[in-house]
CSV table of C-alpha atoms in Angstrom, one decimal:
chain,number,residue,atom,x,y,z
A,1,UNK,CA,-17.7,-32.1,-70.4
A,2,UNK,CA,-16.5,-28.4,-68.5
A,3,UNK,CA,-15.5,-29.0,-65.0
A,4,UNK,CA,-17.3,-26.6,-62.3
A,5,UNK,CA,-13.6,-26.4,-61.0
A,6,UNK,CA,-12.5,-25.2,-64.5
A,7,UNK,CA,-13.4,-21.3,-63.4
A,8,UNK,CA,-10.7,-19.6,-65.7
A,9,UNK,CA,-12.0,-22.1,-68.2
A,10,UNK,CA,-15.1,-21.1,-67.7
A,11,UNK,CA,-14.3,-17.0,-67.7
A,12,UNK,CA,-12.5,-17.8,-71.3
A,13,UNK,CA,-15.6,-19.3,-72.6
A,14,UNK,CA,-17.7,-16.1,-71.9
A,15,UNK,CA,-15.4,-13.9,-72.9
A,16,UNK,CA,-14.7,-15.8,-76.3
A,17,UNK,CA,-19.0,-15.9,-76.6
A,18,UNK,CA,-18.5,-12.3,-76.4
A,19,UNK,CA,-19.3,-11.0,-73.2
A,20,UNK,CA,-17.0,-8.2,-72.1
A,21,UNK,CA,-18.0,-7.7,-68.5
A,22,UNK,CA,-16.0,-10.7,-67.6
A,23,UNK,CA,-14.5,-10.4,-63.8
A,24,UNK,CA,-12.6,-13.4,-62.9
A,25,UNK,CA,-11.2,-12.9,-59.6
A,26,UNK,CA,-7.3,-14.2,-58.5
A,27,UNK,CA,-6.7,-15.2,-54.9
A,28,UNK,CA,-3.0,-15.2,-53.8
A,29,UNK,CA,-0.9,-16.5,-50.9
A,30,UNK,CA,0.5,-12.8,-50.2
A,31,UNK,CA,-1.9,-10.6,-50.6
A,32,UNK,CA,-5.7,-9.2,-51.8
A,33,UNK,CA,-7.8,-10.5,-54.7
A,34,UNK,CA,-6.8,-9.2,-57.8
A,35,UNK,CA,-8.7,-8.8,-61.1
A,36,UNK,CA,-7.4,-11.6,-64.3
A,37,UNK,CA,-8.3,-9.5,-67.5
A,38,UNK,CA,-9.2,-12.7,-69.2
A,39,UNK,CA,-8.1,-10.5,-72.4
A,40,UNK,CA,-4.5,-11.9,-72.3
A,41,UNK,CA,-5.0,-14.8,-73.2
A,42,UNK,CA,-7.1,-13.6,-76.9
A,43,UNK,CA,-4.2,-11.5,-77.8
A,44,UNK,CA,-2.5,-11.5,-81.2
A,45,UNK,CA,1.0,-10.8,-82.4
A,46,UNK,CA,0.6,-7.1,-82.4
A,47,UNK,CA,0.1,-7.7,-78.7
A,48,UNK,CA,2.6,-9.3,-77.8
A,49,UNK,CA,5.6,-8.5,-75.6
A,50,UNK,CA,9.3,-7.9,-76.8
A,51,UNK,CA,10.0,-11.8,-74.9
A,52,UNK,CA,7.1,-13.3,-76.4
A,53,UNK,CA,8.2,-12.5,-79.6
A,54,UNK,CA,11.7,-13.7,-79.1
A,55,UNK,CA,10.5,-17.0,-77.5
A,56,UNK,CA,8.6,-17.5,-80.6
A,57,UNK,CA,11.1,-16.3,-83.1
A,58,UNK,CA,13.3,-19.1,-81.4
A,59,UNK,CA,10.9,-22.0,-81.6
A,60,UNK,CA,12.3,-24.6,-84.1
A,61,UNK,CA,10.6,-28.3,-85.4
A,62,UNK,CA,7.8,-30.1,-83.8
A,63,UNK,CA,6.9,-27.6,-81.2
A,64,UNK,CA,4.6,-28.4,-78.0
A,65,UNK,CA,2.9,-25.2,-76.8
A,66,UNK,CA,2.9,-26.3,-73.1
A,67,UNK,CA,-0.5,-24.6,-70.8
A,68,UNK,CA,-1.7,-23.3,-74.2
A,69,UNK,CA,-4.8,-21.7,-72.9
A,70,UNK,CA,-6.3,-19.9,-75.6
A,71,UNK,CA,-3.8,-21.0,-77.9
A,72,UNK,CA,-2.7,-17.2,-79.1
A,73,UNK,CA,0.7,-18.3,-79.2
A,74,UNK,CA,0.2,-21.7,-80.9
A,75,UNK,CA,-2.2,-19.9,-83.5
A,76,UNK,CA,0.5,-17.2,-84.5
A,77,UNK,CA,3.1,-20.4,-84.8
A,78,UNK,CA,0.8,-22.5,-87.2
A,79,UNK,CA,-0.1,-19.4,-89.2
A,80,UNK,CA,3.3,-19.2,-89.8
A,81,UNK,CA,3.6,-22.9,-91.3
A,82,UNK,CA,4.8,-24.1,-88.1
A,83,UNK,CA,4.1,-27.6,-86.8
A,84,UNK,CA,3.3,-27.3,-83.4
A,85,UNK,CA,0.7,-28.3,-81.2
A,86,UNK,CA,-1.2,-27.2,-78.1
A,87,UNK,CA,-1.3,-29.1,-75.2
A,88,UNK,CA,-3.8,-28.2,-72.4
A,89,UNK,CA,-5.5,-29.9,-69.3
A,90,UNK,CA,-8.7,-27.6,-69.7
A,91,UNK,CA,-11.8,-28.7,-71.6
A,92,UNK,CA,-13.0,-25.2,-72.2
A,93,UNK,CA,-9.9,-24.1,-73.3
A,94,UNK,CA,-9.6,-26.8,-75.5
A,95,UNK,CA,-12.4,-26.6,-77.3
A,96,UNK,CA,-12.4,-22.8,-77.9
A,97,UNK,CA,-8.8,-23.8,-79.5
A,98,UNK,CA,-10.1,-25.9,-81.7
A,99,UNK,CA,-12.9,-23.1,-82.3
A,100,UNK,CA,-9.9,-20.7,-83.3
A,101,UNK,CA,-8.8,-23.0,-85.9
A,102,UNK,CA,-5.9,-24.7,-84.0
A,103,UNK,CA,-5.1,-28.0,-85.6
A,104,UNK,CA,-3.3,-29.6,-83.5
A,105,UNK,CA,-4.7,-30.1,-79.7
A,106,UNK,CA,-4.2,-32.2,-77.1
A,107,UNK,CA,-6.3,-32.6,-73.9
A,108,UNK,CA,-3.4,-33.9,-71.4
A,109,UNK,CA,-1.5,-33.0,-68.4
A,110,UNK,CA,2.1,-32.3,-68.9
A,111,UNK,CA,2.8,-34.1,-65.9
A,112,UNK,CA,1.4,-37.5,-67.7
A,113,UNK,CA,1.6,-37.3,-71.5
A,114,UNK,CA,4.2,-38.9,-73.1
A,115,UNK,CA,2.6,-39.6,-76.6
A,116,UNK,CA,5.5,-37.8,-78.7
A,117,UNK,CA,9.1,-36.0,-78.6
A,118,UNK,CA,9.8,-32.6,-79.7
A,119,UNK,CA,12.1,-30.4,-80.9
A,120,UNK,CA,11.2,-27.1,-79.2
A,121,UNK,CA,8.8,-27.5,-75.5
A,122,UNK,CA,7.4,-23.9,-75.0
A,123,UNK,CA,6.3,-22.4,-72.3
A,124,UNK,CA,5.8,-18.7,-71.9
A,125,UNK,CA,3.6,-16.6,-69.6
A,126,UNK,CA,5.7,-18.7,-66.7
A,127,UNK,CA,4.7,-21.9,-68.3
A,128,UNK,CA,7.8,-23.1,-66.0
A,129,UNK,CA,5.5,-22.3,-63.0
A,130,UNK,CA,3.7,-25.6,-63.8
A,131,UNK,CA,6.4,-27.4,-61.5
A,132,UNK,CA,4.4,-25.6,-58.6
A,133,UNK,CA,7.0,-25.7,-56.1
A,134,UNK,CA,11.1,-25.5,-55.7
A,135,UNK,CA,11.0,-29.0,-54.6
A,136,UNK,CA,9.0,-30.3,-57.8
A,137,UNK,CA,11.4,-28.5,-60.3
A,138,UNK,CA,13.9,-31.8,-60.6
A,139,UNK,CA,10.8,-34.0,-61.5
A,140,UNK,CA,9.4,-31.2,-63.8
A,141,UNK,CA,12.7,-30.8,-65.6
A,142,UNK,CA,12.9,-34.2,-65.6
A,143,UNK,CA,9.8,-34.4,-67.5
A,144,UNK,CA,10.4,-32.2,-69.8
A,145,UNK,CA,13.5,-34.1,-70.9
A,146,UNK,CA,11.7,-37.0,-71.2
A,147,UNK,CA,9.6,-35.2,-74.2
A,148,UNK,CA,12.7,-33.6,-76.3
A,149,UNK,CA,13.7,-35.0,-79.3
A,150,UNK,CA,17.8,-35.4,-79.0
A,151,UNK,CA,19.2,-31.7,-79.8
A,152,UNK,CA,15.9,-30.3,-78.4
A,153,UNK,CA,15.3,-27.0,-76.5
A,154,UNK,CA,13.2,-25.7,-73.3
A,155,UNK,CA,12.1,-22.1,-74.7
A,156,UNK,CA,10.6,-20.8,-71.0
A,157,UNK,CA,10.4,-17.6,-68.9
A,158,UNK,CA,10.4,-16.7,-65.7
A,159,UNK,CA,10.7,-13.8,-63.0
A,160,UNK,CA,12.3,-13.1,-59.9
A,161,UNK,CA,9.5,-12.1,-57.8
A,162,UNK,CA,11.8,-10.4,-54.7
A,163,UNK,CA,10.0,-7.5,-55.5
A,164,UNK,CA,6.8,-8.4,-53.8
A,165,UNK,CA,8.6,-8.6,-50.8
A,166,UNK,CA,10.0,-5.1,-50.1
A,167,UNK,CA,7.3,-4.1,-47.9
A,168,UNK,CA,6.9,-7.7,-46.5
A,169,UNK,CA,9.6,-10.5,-44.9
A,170,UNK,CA,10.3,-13.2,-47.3
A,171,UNK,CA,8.5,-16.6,-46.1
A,172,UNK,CA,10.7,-18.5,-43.6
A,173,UNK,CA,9.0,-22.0,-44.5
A,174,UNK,CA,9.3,-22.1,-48.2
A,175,UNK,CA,10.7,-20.3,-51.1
A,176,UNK,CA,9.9,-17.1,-51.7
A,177,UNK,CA,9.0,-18.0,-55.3
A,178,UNK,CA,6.2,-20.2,-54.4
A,179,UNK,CA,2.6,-18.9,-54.8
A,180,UNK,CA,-0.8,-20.1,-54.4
A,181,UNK,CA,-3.3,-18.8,-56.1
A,182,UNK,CA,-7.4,-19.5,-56.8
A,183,UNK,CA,-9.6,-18.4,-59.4
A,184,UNK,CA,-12.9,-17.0,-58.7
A,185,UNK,CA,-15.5,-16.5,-61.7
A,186,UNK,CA,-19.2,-16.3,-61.2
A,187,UNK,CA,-19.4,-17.5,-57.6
A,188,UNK,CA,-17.8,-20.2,-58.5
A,189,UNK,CA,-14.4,-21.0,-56.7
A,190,UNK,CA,-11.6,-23.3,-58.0
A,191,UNK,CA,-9.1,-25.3,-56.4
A,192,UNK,CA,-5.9,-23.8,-54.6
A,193,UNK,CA,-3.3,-24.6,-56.9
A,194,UNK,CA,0.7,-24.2,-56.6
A,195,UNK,CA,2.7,-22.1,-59.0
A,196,UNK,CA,6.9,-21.2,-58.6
A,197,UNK,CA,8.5,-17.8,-59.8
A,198,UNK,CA,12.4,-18.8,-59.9
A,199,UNK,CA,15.5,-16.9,-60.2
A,200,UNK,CA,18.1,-17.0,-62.8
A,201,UNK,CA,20.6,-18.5,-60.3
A,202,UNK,CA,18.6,-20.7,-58.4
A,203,UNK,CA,17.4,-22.4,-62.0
A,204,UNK,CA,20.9,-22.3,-63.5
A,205,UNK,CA,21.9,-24.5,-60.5
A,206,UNK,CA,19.1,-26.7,-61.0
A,207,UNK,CA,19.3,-27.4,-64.4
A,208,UNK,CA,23.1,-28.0,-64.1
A,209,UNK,CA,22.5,-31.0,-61.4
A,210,UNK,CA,20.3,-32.5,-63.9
A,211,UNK,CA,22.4,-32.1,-67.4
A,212,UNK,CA,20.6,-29.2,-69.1
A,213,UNK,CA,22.5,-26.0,-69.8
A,214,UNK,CA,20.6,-22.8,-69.7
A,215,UNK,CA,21.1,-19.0,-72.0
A,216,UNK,CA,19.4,-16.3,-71.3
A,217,UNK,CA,17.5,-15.0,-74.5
A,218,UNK,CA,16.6,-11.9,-73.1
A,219,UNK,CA,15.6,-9.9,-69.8
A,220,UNK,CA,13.3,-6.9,-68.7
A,221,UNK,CA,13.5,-4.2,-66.8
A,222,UNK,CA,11.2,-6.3,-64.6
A,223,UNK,CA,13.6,-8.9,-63.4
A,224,UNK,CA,11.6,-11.6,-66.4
A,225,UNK,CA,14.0,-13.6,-68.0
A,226,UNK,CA,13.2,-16.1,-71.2
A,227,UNK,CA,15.8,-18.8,-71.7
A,228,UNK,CA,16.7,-21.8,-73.9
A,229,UNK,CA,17.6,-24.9,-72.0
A,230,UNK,CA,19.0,-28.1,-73.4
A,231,UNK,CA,21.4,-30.9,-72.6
A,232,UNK,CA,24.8,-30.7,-71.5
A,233,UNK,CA,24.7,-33.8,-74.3
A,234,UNK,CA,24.8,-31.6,-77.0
C-alpha cells in the first residue's frame, strides 16, 4: 500500500504511467521552491554523468544499490550480468522497479536492514546524504560497515555545497552541509526530511576516526566528488 506521505513516490508513479506534465515541487531550508524533474531518476546509460559512470564501472560482487529510486542504475548493473540488488524504503518506487524488470528488490530502510553483506554498497546521486546530519555520519558509516563483506567498498558521492552560500552567511547552529528539504506533488505535502552535503576533508576525517580509508575516484568542476571507502583492515 502507497503512503500519502510518499509524494516523490507518488510523482514517479505518474510519470512512469506516462504523464509528462509532472511538477513535483522541492522545499529547502535556504531558499525558494524549486522544480524536481522527476525525469532523473528514468534515465539510461546514455544519460548518465562522467561520475555515474565511473561509480558504476567500479562496482564489484554482490552490489547493494542503496536509495535506488527508479532503479536506473541497478537496471544498467544487472543488464550487464551484475548481481546486485535495489534496496528502497518507497513502495511506489518499489514496485515500478520491479515493473522495470529489476530482479532483485528489497523494501527496507538502510538504517534497519541487515539481511546480507556485500561486496560493493553504492550510493550515487548523494546516496551518502541518507546520514541526514554531521552528527549522524559515525552511526551511518557505522552502518554501512556493518553490511560489507570483508575487503568491501563504499562507492559514494558527494559535494561541497559552500557555493550556496556566497550571497548568504553560513548557518551558525549547524553545518553548512545540512539541508532540509520537502516534496510537494499534487497538493500533497511530505514530511521534512534531513539530508547532508559533506566536504572531502570533513569526510576524510570522519572516516579515519572510524577505520575506513577514503580515494577520490574523480571530481567536477562543481566541487562533486565520488569516492571508494573501505577499511583501514585491508
Amino acid at each position: 500500500m502507497l503512503e500519502i506521505k510518499d509524494v516523490q513516490g507518488w510523482a514517479m508513479l505518474d510519470y512512469f504511467a506516462g504523464i509528462d506534465d509532472i511538477q513535483l515541487l522541492l522545499h529547502t531550508s535556504y531558499g525558494l521552491p524549486e522544480d524536481m524533474p522527476v525525469e532523473v531518476f528514468f534515465r539510461d546509460l546514455e544519460d548518465f554523468t562522467q561520475l555515474e559512470k565511473i561509480a558504476l564501472e567500479n562496482c564489484k560482487g554482490a552490489i547493494l544499490d542503496i536509495g535506488a529510486a527508479a532503479g536506473s542504475f541497478t537496471l544498467e548493473l544487472q543488464e550487464k550480468g551484475l548481481n546486485v540488488t535495489a534496496l528502497e524504503i518507497s513502495s511506489a518506487c518499489c514496485q515500478i522497479m520491479r515493473q522495470r524488470g529489476i530482479t532483485q528488490v528489497l523494501e527496507a530502510d538502510i538504517w534497519t536492514y541487515n539481511e546480507k553483506k556485500y561486496d560493493t554498497l553504492l550510493l550515487i546521486m548523494n546516496g551518502i546524504g541518507l546520514a541526514g546530519t554531521l552528527l549522524k555520519l559515525p552511526d551511518f558509516l557505522k552502518r554501512l560497515k556493518d553490511l560489507m563483506q570483508p575487503g568491501g567498498q563504499i562507492i559514494c558521492d558527494s559535494s561541497d555545497i559552500n557555493y550556496l552560500y556566497e550571497d548568504l552567511p553560513k548557518p551558525e547552529n549547524h553545518y553548512y552541509g545540512e539541508i532540509k528539504y520537502k516534496y510537494e506533488y499534487e497538493g500533497m505535502e511530505g514530511d521534512w526530511f534531513e539530508w547532508l552535503y559533506i566536504d572531502k576533508d570533513t569526510l576524510t576525517d570522519i572516516c579515519a576516526e572510524h577505520g575506513l580509508k577514503i580515494e577520490v575516484l574523480y571530481k567536477n568542476k562543481q566541487d562533486q566528488f565520488l569516492y571508494k571507502i573501505t577499511s583501514k583492515d585491508y
